[in-house]
Tab-separated table of C-alpha atoms in Angstrom:
chain	number	residue	atom	x	y	z
A	323	UNK	CA	-0.115	-0.171	0.059
A	324	UNK	CA	1.207	3.552	-0.743
A	325	UNK	CA	2.639	5.805	2.248
A	326	UNK	CA	0.003	8.609	3.110
A	327	UNK	CA	0.677	12.049	3.474
A	328	UNK	CA	1.720	11.870	6.982
A	329	UNK	CA	4.724	10.128	6.417
A	330	UNK	CA	6.171	12.419	4.436
A	331	UNK	CA	10.291	13.395	4.074
A	332	UNK	CA	11.829	12.086	7.067
A	333	UNK	CA	13.694	9.013	8.140
A	334	UNK	CA	12.019	5.593	9.576
A	335	UNK	CA	13.687	6.437	12.505
A	336	UNK	CA	11.823	9.376	13.862
A	337	UNK	CA	8.282	8.749	12.794
A	338	UNK	CA	5.661	7.844	15.104
A	339	UNK	CA	4.241	4.810	15.814
A	340	UNK	CA	0.872	6.228	13.476
A	341	UNK	CA	3.035	6.339	9.981
A	342	UNK	CA	4.789	3.267	8.046
A	343	UNK	CA	8.076	2.443	5.909
A	344	UNK	CA	9.654	6.319	5.071
A	345	UNK	CA	9.299	5.661	0.045
A	346	UNK	CA	12.972	6.499	-0.936
A	347	UNK	CA	12.685	9.274	-4.328
A	348	UNK	CA	15.559	7.853	-5.964
A	349	UNK	CA	17.547	10.955	-7.646
A	350	UNK	CA	17.186	10.333	-11.778
A	351	UNK	CA	16.530	13.090	-14.537
A	352	UNK	CA	13.622	13.362	-15.415
A	353	UNK	CA	12.159	13.349	-18.343
A	354	UNK	CA	10.349	15.592	-21.254
A	355	UNK	CA	6.988	16.095	-20.207
A	356	UNK	CA	5.036	14.903	-23.185
A	357	UNK	CA	0.951	14.975	-23.474
A	358	UNK	CA	0.856	10.837	-22.115
A	359	UNK	CA	-0.320	8.617	-19.057
A	360	UNK	CA	2.674	9.750	-17.174
A	361	UNK	CA	2.694	13.309	-17.915
A	362	UNK	CA	1.176	15.509	-18.202
A	363	UNK	CA	1.505	19.558	-18.096
A	364	UNK	CA	-1.685	21.843	-17.124
A	365	UNK	CA	-1.241	26.022	-16.423
A	366	UNK	CA	-2.274	25.499	-12.340
A	367	UNK	CA	-1.334	22.479	-10.330
A	368	UNK	CA	-3.724	22.222	-6.850
A	369	UNK	CA	-1.865	20.003	-4.264
A	370	UNK	CA	-4.480	18.716	-1.300
A	371	UNK	CA	-8.295	18.756	-2.160
A	372	UNK	CA	-9.515	19.211	1.710
A	373	UNK	CA	-11.952	22.252	1.470
A	374	UNK	CA	-9.074	24.574	0.702
A	375	UNK	CA	-8.039	22.451	-2.133
A	376	UNK	CA	-11.942	22.130	-2.926
A	377	UNK	CA	-12.187	25.265	-2.930
A	378	UNK	CA	-9.486	26.479	-4.773
A	379	UNK	CA	-10.600	24.736	-7.578
A	380	UNK	CA	-14.146	26.048	-7.538
A	381	UNK	CA	-13.727	29.560	-7.280
A	382	UNK	CA	-10.596	28.933	-10.287
A	383	UNK	CA	-13.378	27.300	-12.707
A	384	UNK	CA	-16.230	27.720	-11.831
A	385	UNK	CA	-16.490	31.583	-10.933
A	386	UNK	CA	-12.567	32.637	-13.558
A	387	UNK	CA	-12.786	30.409	-16.021
A	388	UNK	CA	-10.021	28.766	-15.721
A	389	UNK	CA	-10.078	25.835	-18.242
A	390	UNK	CA	-6.220	24.267	-17.434
A	391	UNK	CA	-6.767	22.656	-13.577
A	392	UNK	CA	-5.280	20.152	-12.067
A	393	UNK	CA	-6.084	18.558	-8.648
A	394	UNK	CA	-3.665	16.199	-6.836
A	395	UNK	CA	-5.636	14.489	-3.783
A	396	UNK	CA	-3.407	10.919	-2.054
A	397	UNK	CA	-7.156	9.667	-1.157
A	398	UNK	CA	-9.755	8.357	-2.806
A	399	UNK	CA	-12.361	11.161	-2.379
A	400	UNK	CA	-12.632	14.627	-1.461
A	401	UNK	CA	-12.416	15.036	1.658
A	402	UNK	CA	-11.130	11.662	2.429
A	403	UNK	CA	-11.893	9.780	5.827
A	404	UNK	CA	-9.922	11.181	8.529
A	405	UNK	CA	-8.942	14.185	6.565
A	406	UNK	CA	-9.728	17.386	8.527
A	407	UNK	CA	-12.472	18.867	5.641
A	408	UNK	CA	-14.119	15.418	7.113
A	409	UNK	CA	-17.841	15.046	8.324
A	410	UNK	CA	-21.263	16.219	9.158
A	411	UNK	CA	-20.634	19.509	10.692
A	412	UNK	CA	-19.096	22.379	11.256
A	413	UNK	CA	-19.713	25.663	12.460
A	414	UNK	CA	-21.075	29.303	10.003
A	415	UNK	CA	-21.359	31.886	12.599
A	416	UNK	CA	-20.922	35.932	11.913
A	417	UNK	CA	-20.504	35.884	16.048
A	418	UNK	CA	-16.312	36.770	16.717
A	419	UNK	CA	-15.546	38.863	19.100
A	420	UNK	CA	-13.298	39.916	16.198
A	421	UNK	CA	-14.967	42.229	13.871
A	422	UNK	CA	-12.630	40.969	10.764
A	423	UNK	CA	-13.935	38.599	10.816
A	424	UNK	CA	-17.464	39.257	10.815
A	425	UNK	CA	-17.345	40.416	7.900
A	426	UNK	CA	-15.740	38.078	5.926
A	427	UNK	CA	-18.331	35.624	6.883
A	428	UNK	CA	-21.216	37.141	6.130
A	429	UNK	CA	-18.961	37.568	2.234
A	430	UNK	CA	-18.279	34.018	2.171
A	431	UNK	CA	-22.415	33.415	3.438
A	432	UNK	CA	-22.573	34.438	-0.638
A	433	UNK	CA	-20.008	32.896	-1.510
A	434	UNK	CA	-22.069	29.368	-0.081
A	435	UNK	CA	-25.752	30.338	-1.516
A	436	UNK	CA	-24.083	30.801	-5.119
A	437	UNK	CA	-22.696	26.771	-4.525
A	438	UNK	CA	-26.180	25.709	-2.610
A	439	UNK	CA	-27.474	27.752	-6.676
A	440	UNK	CA	-24.809	24.992	-8.841
A	441	UNK	CA	-24.526	21.701	-7.700
A	442	UNK	CA	-28.543	22.051	-6.158
A	443	UNK	CA	-27.702	21.307	-3.127
A	444	UNK	CA	-28.674	21.474	0.382
A	445	UNK	CA	-24.949	22.870	2.320
A	446	UNK	CA	-26.161	25.496	5.186
A	447	UNK	CA	-28.065	24.029	8.154
A	448	UNK	CA	-29.679	27.095	10.023
A	449	UNK	CA	-29.778	26.363	13.343
A	450	UNK	CA	-28.666	29.706	15.259
A	451	UNK	CA	-25.753	29.195	17.499
A	452	UNK	CA	-25.236	29.509	21.358
A	453	UNK	CA	-22.643	31.224	22.665
A	454	UNK	CA	-22.445	31.250	26.658
A	455	UNK	CA	-20.724	31.655	30.473
A	456	UNK	CA	-17.847	33.504	31.187
A	457	UNK	CA	-18.581	36.868	30.537
A	458	UNK	CA	-14.912	38.765	30.459
A	459	UNK	CA	-12.425	35.683	29.763
A	460	UNK	CA	-10.825	35.921	27.593
A	461	UNK	CA	-9.629	32.834	25.179
A	462	UNK	CA	-9.373	32.125	21.777
A	463	UNK	CA	-11.964	32.943	20.282
A	464	UNK	CA	-12.323	35.456	22.174
A	465	UNK	CA	-14.552	36.031	25.441
A	466	UNK	CA	-19.245	35.861	24.888
A	467	UNK	CA	-18.778	39.880	25.791
A	468	UNK	CA	-15.994	40.756	23.201
A	469	UNK	CA	-19.231	39.069	20.894
A	470	UNK	CA	-21.646	41.289	21.862
A	471	UNK	CA	-20.249	43.973	21.387
A	472	UNK	CA	-19.068	42.955	17.798
A	473	UNK	CA	-23.144	42.005	16.362
A	474	UNK	CA	-23.541	45.084	18.477
A	475	UNK	CA	-21.313	47.083	16.494
A	476	UNK	CA	-22.053	45.861	13.708
A	477	UNK	CA	-25.483	45.897	13.662
A	478	UNK	CA	-26.216	41.836	13.206
A	479	UNK	CA	-29.847	40.315	14.877
A	480	UNK	CA	-29.172	39.070	17.986
A	481	UNK	CA	-30.870	38.177	21.441
A	482	UNK	CA	-28.133	39.019	24.936
A	483	UNK	CA	-30.033	36.096	27.333
A	484	UNK	CA	-29.244	35.476	31.073
A	485	UNK	CA	-28.223	32.439	32.557
A	486	UNK	CA	-32.164	32.149	33.214
A	487	UNK	CA	-33.818	32.842	29.827
A	488	UNK	CA	-31.468	30.441	28.726
A	489	UNK	CA	-32.583	27.145	30.880
A	490	UNK	CA	-35.817	28.137	30.054
A	491	UNK	CA	-35.247	28.374	26.610
A	492	UNK	CA	-33.939	24.921	26.466
A	493	UNK	CA	-33.512	23.356	29.864
A	494	UNK	CA	-31.364	21.041	28.693
A	495	UNK	CA	-28.863	23.194	29.178
A	496	UNK	CA	-27.631	23.886	32.584
A	497	UNK	CA	-26.501	27.511	31.462
A	498	UNK	CA	-26.121	29.296	35.416
A	499	UNK	CA	-23.289	25.124	36.761
A	500	UNK	CA	-20.680	27.975	36.218
A	501	UNK	CA	-22.290	31.470	37.326
A	502	UNK	CA	-20.303	33.152	40.005
A	503	UNK	CA	-21.534	35.909	42.238
A	504	UNK	CA	-18.837	38.513	40.856
A	505	UNK	CA	-20.017	37.180	37.314
A	506	UNK	CA	-23.033	35.758	36.685
A	507	UNK	CA	-23.543	32.897	32.680
A	508	UNK	CA	-24.534	34.803	29.888
A	509	UNK	CA	-25.550	33.969	26.429
A	510	UNK	CA	-25.083	35.896	23.196
A	511	UNK	CA	-27.882	33.754	20.444
A	512	UNK	CA	-27.556	34.081	17.085
A	513	UNK	CA	-30.314	33.274	14.597
A	514	UNK	CA	-28.442	33.223	11.392
A	515	UNK	CA	-25.827	31.535	12.799
A	516	UNK	CA	-26.129	27.268	12.148
A	517	UNK	CA	-23.878	23.687	10.412
A	518	UNK	CA	-21.976	23.806	7.127
A	519	UNK	CA	-22.334	19.822	6.034
A	520	UNK	CA	-18.348	19.702	5.759
A	521	UNK	CA	-17.873	16.186	3.185
A	522	UNK	CA	-20.512	17.042	0.933
A	523	UNK	CA	-19.239	19.896	1.032
A	524	UNK	CA	-15.609	19.935	-0.502
A	525	UNK	CA	-17.442	16.711	-2.404
A	526	UNK	CA	-20.476	19.639	-4.138
A	527	UNK	CA	-17.429	22.426	-4.780
A	528	UNK	CA	-14.849	19.627	-6.516
A	529	UNK	CA	-17.992	17.867	-8.653
A	530	UNK	CA	-19.273	22.013	-10.156
A	531	UNK	CA	-15.000	22.837	-10.962
A	532	UNK	CA	-14.470	19.522	-12.764
A	533	UNK	CA	-18.420	19.975	-14.980
A	534	UNK	CA	-16.413	23.109	-16.359
A	535	UNK	CA	-13.312	21.283	-16.881
A	536	UNK	CA	-10.921	20.798	-13.471
A	537	UNK	CA	-8.770	16.633	-13.831
A	538	UNK	CA	-8.208	15.218	-10.998
A	539	UNK	CA	-6.324	12.652	-10.327
A	540	UNK	CA	-6.772	10.407	-6.270
A	541	UNK	CA	-4.380	7.958	-5.190
A	542	UNK	CA	-2.071	10.392	-6.281
A	543	UNK	CA	0.282	11.377	-3.124
A	544	UNK	CA	3.006	13.851	-4.154
A	545	UNK	CA	6.623	12.844	-4.361
A	546	UNK	CA	9.658	15.272	-4.757
A	547	UNK	CA	8.365	19.598	-6.196
A	548	UNK	CA	10.978	21.077	-8.623
A	549	UNK	CA	10.574	24.222	-9.766
A	550	UNK	CA	12.436	24.741	-13.546
A	551	UNK	CA	12.459	28.077	-15.482
A	552	UNK	CA	10.389	31.428	-14.579
A	553	UNK	CA	6.888	29.704	-12.946
A	554	UNK	CA	7.250	26.798	-14.182
A	555	UNK	CA	7.325	23.663	-11.786
A	556	UNK	CA	7.620	19.958	-12.128
A	557	UNK	CA	6.030	17.553	-9.158
A	558	UNK	CA	6.254	14.191	-9.137
A	559	UNK	CA	3.496	11.505	-7.396
A	560	UNK	CA	4.057	8.196	-6.248
A	561	UNK	CA	2.799	6.133	-9.068
A	562	UNK	CA	5.316	7.990	-10.638
A	563	UNK	CA	3.313	10.285	-11.990
A	564	UNK	CA	4.398	13.425	-13.144
A	565	UNK	CA	2.529	16.947	-13.568
A	566	UNK	CA	3.920	20.262	-14.638
A	567	UNK	CA	2.359	23.073	-13.637
A	568	UNK	CA	3.641	26.383	-15.292
A	569	UNK	CA	1.875	28.704	-14.167
A	570	UNK	CA	0.748	28.603	-10.505
A	571	UNK	CA	0.967	25.383	-7.476
A	572	UNK	CA	-1.392	25.727	-4.834
A	573	UNK	CA	-0.287	23.354	-1.768
A	574	UNK	CA	-3.247	22.680	0.031
A	575	UNK	CA	-1.579	20.628	2.462
A	576	UNK	CA	-3.116	20.878	5.934
A	577	UNK	CA	-1.205	19.931	8.434
A	578	UNK	CA	1.923	18.751	6.464
A	579	UNK	CA	2.388	21.126	4.957
A	580	UNK	CA	5.157	23.683	7.638
A	581	UNK	CA	7.532	20.119	8.016
A	582	UNK	CA	7.423	20.476	3.631
A	583	UNK	CA	8.098	23.826	2.678
A	584	UNK	CA	11.086	23.374	5.214
A	585	UNK	CA	12.824	20.264	3.463
A	586	UNK	CA	12.031	21.520	0.048
A	587	UNK	CA	11.489	24.978	0.607
A	588	UNK	CA	13.846	25.759	3.947
A	589	UNK	CA	11.282	27.822	5.686
A	590	UNK	CA	10.455	27.451	9.159
A	591	UNK	CA	7.280	28.378	9.837
A	592	UNK	CA	5.704	29.614	13.487
A	593	UNK	CA	3.662	26.761	13.435
A	594	UNK	CA	2.178	24.052	16.336
A	595	UNK	CA	0.191	21.228	15.537
A	596	UNK	CA	-2.890	20.662	18.324
A	597	UNK	CA	-4.435	16.462	19.689
A	598	UNK	CA	-7.846	19.093	19.188
A	599	UNK	CA	-10.586	15.689	20.867
A	600	UNK	CA	-14.206	15.199	19.356
A	601	UNK	CA	-17.023	12.589	21.011
A	602	UNK	CA	-20.878	11.055	19.157
A	603	UNK	CA	-22.955	11.058	22.598
A	604	UNK	CA	-25.794	9.005	22.938
A	605	UNK	CA	-29.470	11.129	22.838
A	606	UNK	CA	-31.491	7.960	22.413
A	607	UNK	CA	-34.033	10.404	24.318
A	608	UNK	CA	-34.245	12.927	22.087
A	609	UNK	CA	-32.998	15.668	23.676
A	610	UNK	CA	-33.452	19.253	22.485
A	611	UNK	CA	-29.853	21.284	22.497
A	612	UNK	CA	-28.762	24.088	20.605
A	613	UNK	CA	-25.557	24.506	18.954
A	614	UNK	CA	-23.709	26.411	20.861
A	615	UNK	CA	-20.043	27.440	22.601
A	616	UNK	CA	-19.814	27.748	26.511
A	617	UNK	CA	-16.956	30.012	27.545
A	618	UNK	CA	-16.491	27.441	30.516
A	619	UNK	CA	-13.159	28.845	33.356
A	620	UNK	CA	-10.212	26.299	32.887
A	621	UNK	CA	-9.432	24.080	35.594
A	622	UNK	CA	-6.503	22.568	35.175
A	623	UNK	CA	-5.946	20.245	33.020
A	624	UNK	CA	-9.532	20.800	32.094
A	625	UNK	CA	-9.399	24.474	29.744
A	626	UNK	CA	-13.042	24.747	29.735
A	627	UNK	CA	-14.526	25.458	25.994
A	628	UNK	CA	-16.972	23.465	24.300
A	629	UNK	CA	-18.956	23.364	21.664
A	630	UNK	CA	-21.869	21.017	20.283
A	631	UNK	CA	-23.718	20.582	17.596
A	632	UNK	CA	-28.304	20.093	17.948
A	633	UNK	CA	-30.647	17.387	17.103
A	634	UNK	CA	-30.105	15.523	13.907
A	635	UNK	CA	-26.364	17.428	12.977
A	636	UNK	CA	-24.520	14.108	12.744
A	637	UNK	CA	-25.321	11.004	10.864
A	638	UNK	CA	-21.831	9.012	10.819
A	639	UNK	CA	-22.570	8.005	13.834
A	640	UNK	CA	-26.467	8.203	13.620
A	641	UNK	CA	-28.821	10.633	13.873
A	642	UNK	CA	-29.416	9.589	17.689
A	643	UNK	CA	-26.115	10.750	18.448
A	644	UNK	CA	-24.845	13.869	19.728
A	645	UNK	CA	-21.270	15.565	18.734
A	646	UNK	CA	-18.875	17.602	21.201
A	647	UNK	CA	-16.085	19.377	20.894
A	648	UNK	CA	-13.470	20.605	23.946
A	649	UNK	CA	-11.279	23.406	22.360
A	650	UNK	CA	-7.776	22.988	24.632
A	651	UNK	CA	-5.789	21.291	24.854
A	652	UNK	CA	-4.524	19.737	28.530
A	653	UNK	CA	-1.005	21.283	30.338
A	654	UNK	CA	0.541	18.337	29.203
A	655	UNK	CA	2.120	20.291	25.703
A	656	UNK	CA	4.966	17.630	25.305
A	657	UNK	CA	2.024	15.458	24.695
A	658	UNK	CA	-0.594	17.336	23.322
A	659	UNK	CA	1.010	20.211	21.155
A	660	UNK	CA	3.643	18.587	18.728
A	661	UNK	CA	5.496	20.490	15.889
A	662	UNK	CA	5.732	18.602	12.933
A	663	UNK	CA	2.351	15.350	11.640
A	664	UNK	CA	5.356	12.495	12.404
A	665	UNK	CA	4.841	13.145	15.947
A	666	UNK	CA	1.491	13.134	15.812
A	667	UNK	CA	-0.790	10.719	17.571
A	668	UNK	CA	-4.589	9.987	17.270
A	669	UNK	CA	-4.951	7.923	19.671
A	670	UNK	CA	-7.867	10.450	22.262
A	671	UNK	CA	-6.528	10.113	24.844
A	672	UNK	CA	-8.653	8.659	28.171
A	673	UNK	CA	-7.874	11.864	30.313
A	674	UNK	CA	-9.378	14.232	28.042
A	675	UNK	CA	-12.688	11.471	27.142
A	676	UNK	CA	-12.962	11.952	30.995
A	677	UNK	CA	-13.371	15.384	31.244
A	678	UNK	CA	-15.615	15.377	27.841
A	679	UNK	CA	-18.043	13.178	29.915
A	680	UNK	CA	-17.621	14.986	33.065
A	681	UNK	CA	-19.015	18.019	31.127
A	682	UNK	CA	-20.971	16.451	29.288
A	683	UNK	CA	-22.815	15.085	32.750
A	684	UNK	CA	-22.983	18.716	34.675
A	685	UNK	CA	-23.656	20.800	31.744
A	686	UNK	CA	-26.142	19.035	29.856
A	687	UNK	CA	-28.692	16.885	30.671
A	688	UNK	CA	-30.564	13.627	28.517
A	689	UNK	CA	-27.864	12.041	26.973
A	690	UNK	CA	-26.371	8.752	28.052
A	691	UNK	CA	-22.639	6.985	27.090
A	692	UNK	CA	-20.331	8.788	23.788
A	693	UNK	CA	-19.911	6.546	21.899
A	694	UNK	CA	-17.098	7.466	20.508
A	695	UNK	CA	-13.794	9.522	20.690
A	696	UNK	CA	-11.574	11.382	18.041
A	697	UNK	CA	-8.908	13.052	18.305
A	698	UNK	CA	-7.595	15.256	14.919
A	699	UNK	CA	-4.616	17.653	14.084
A	700	UNK	CA	-5.395	21.794	14.029
A	701	UNK	CA	-2.796	23.047	12.278
A	702	UNK	CA	-2.142	26.992	15.099
A	703	UNK	CA	-0.644	30.522	13.590
A	704	UNK	CA	1.393	31.677	16.807
A	705	UNK	CA	-1.337	34.357	17.354
A	706	UNK	CA	-3.525	31.417	16.869
A	707	UNK	CA	-5.988	33.923	15.041
A	708	UNK	CA	-4.890	34.338	11.582
A	709	UNK	CA	-4.010	31.620	9.190
A	710	UNK	CA	-1.920	32.197	5.592
A	711	UNK	CA	-3.465	32.664	2.748
A	712	UNK	CA	-0.117	34.227	0.594
A	713	UNK	CA	2.561	32.978	-1.768
A	714	UNK	CA	5.564	31.585	-0.603
A	715	UNK	CA	8.938	34.329	-0.259
A	716	UNK	CA	10.874	35.085	-3.742
A	717	UNK	CA	14.181	34.594	-1.342
A	718	UNK	CA	12.912	31.682	0.321
A	719	UNK	CA	12.623	29.811	-3.197
A	720	UNK	CA	14.316	27.581	-4.452
A	721	UNK	CA	15.096	23.688	-5.948
A	722	UNK	CA	13.828	20.680	-4.266
A	723	UNK	CA	15.677	18.266	-5.634
A	724	UNK	CA	19.134	18.026	-5.106
A	725	UNK	CA	21.671	15.077	-6.843
A	726	UNK	CA	23.761	13.797	-4.468
A	727	UNK	CA	26.642	16.206	-2.336
A	728	UNK	CA	25.855	19.008	-4.344
A	729	UNK	CA	25.037	21.436	-1.523
A	730	UNK	CA	22.807	24.051	-1.485
A	731	UNK	CA	20.759	23.806	-4.708
A	732	UNK	CA	20.317	27.567	-7.056
A	733	UNK	CA	18.684	29.798	-5.566
A	734	UNK	CA	15.947	30.758	-8.746
A	735	UNK	CA	13.623	33.079	-10.030
A	736	UNK	CA	10.068	32.728	-8.238
A	737	UNK	CA	8.103	29.494	-8.459
A	738	UNK	CA	4.188	30.518	-8.141
A	739	UNK	CA	4.660	28.516	-4.551
A	740	UNK	CA	0.362	30.578	-2.988
A	741	UNK	CA	0.174	28.492	0.035
A	742	UNK	CA	-2.267	28.070	2.703
A	743	UNK	CA	-2.256	26.584	6.833
A	744	UNK	CA	-2.560	27.417	9.720
A	745	UNK	CA	-5.981	27.564	10.084
A	746	UNK	CA	-6.546	27.355	13.121
A	747	UNK	CA	-9.379	25.479	13.553
A	748	UNK	CA	-12.048	28.215	11.877
A	749	UNK	CA	-11.552	28.719	7.689
A	750	UNK	CA	-14.222	26.118	7.072
A	751	UNK	CA	-16.742	28.297	6.863
A	752	UNK	CA	-14.950	30.873	4.713
A	753	UNK	CA	-14.166	27.998	2.704
A	754	UNK	CA	-16.016	30.420	-1.396
A	755	UNK	CA	-14.024	33.216	-0.184
A	756	UNK	CA	-10.473	31.326	0.242
A	757	UNK	CA	-10.432	29.403	-2.148
A	758	UNK	CA	-11.365	33.677	-4.241
A	759	UNK	CA	-8.228	34.497	-2.764
A	760	UNK	CA	-6.251	31.585	-3.525
A	761	UNK	CA	-7.329	31.634	-7.231
A	762	UNK	CA	-6.556	35.116	-7.407
A	763	UNK	CA	-3.611	34.698	-5.795
A	764	UNK	CA	-2.462	32.256	-8.653
A	765	UNK	CA	-3.155	33.512	-11.547
A	766	UNK	CA	-2.230	37.856	-10.079
A	767	UNK	CA	-5.129	39.343	-10.171
A	768	UNK	CA	-7.112	40.904	-7.183
A	769	UNK	CA	-8.108	38.618	-4.294
A	770	UNK	CA	-11.683	40.307	-2.916
A	771	UNK	CA	-10.793	41.757	0.577
A	772	UNK	CA	-7.070	42.802	2.461
A	773	UNK	CA	-5.653	40.020	3.147
A	774	UNK	CA	-3.140	41.512	4.500
A	775	UNK	CA	-3.464	39.119	7.879
A	776	UNK	CA	-2.895	36.133	6.355
A	777	UNK	CA	0.418	37.183	5.356
A	778	UNK	CA	3.173	35.350	5.227
A	779	UNK	CA	6.285	37.041	6.968
A	780	UNK	CA	4.536	37.108	10.126
A	781	UNK	CA	4.095	32.780	10.508
A	782	UNK	CA	8.183	32.544	9.891
A	783	UNK	CA	10.756	31.915	11.652
A	784	UNK	CA	13.733	31.344	10.235
A	785	UNK	CA	16.012	30.573	7.219
A	786	UNK	CA	17.368	27.555	6.789
A	787	UNK	CA	19.417	25.927	3.992
A	788	UNK	CA	16.617	22.989	2.325
A	789	UNK	CA	17.592	19.653	3.824
A	790	UNK	CA	18.402	16.673	1.589
A	791	UNK	CA	17.149	13.374	2.283
A	792	UNK	CA	19.391	10.050	1.237
A	793	UNK	CA	20.350	11.411	-2.218
A	794	UNK	CA	16.864	12.849	-2.677
A	795	UNK	CA	13.185	13.908	-1.277
A	796	UNK	CA	10.556	12.038	-0.916
A	797	UNK	CA	7.050	12.065	-0.648
A	798	UNK	CA	4.531	14.470	1.096
């Protein structure tokens, strides 16, 4: 079987147990790329068939009319099982502490409506969203009071609620459980928020792009990447197929981006990978619950931040299950925050699942036992707020493939390497807009929004020489 993307670039001895054997691609001379079964040229090559890759393909082919685009995905379908974009539910909301993201969501919702119209499929499900908890507690998601202030300042319809009002509307939510005399629980409700069927959304974007000429290759894992001249980049997969991107490459490879960019381009990004847990709980009694995010207080290793989705939003574990997520990592940073996917262990941690069980029993009435737990990678930027949508700087672009003992490769002109990374667990809701921004960078046109917050420069730790691996760079 072919290795997975997580087995990308380091010797076998350093790989975590979840990975398998490294595949080494010997240094060879590449033939000229003529169109045949093993060689394919295109204007723009997209690597990755998750949210960002599918959104970029949709924007390029459907919205911009590009007719020479290829997408590579190592799985058998878009957003395959186990990938970060896989699943039934991702939140969408304008309720943010940061007005920038509130405005961005409003713009993205226009793109979602256009996609639903083209695809003839309902992808967004409006069921409202409740924020509740300690009002001023500052977290990775801001605070309840901060979100309320943003909603007021932007004129977004919402309700501000007391703990008593929350429990009256949703009797199974124990909103007052964390109240104190100094700071009682408060809530903010946005009726126009909801959840997105994430897997279906990726499939819809890819399907519409293919109608407009997108060429998709599943089961293709990138092995080496070799800038040639000008903007051209030659890519080879583990199947031996080679792809020549004449104008741009869009890297949308999620949690593997940091290691890939470091090894292939000598750029060390200030990214970490968090082990974040979710679980499904039995709801055979069909206990009515809202979609909600609870801003609790940290107690020891329990970060206190939990979210859950409403009845009927989950299909994989059956309609009678509720998805609950812990939006934090524990104090065991050595285990729960890693620098590379080679160190990532996707086995759910029993201590975290136990804390989730305790929180559910203390805050949500009527739910049964935990059905299943999961652990997924969240790629986080240093500020935990803004992700990366940008090109690799010209100074950091060099040959990604080296012959033995050649030393550092020569610098060449900047191939148009577009990167999306560090989504901080919050990017899916903006997918159509992210796709538009990536497409604009790949084609040299104006982005539909100000993307200065997403520039790569502030996320670069330092430069380092691209790292040769056993005479060649192995796959990613």
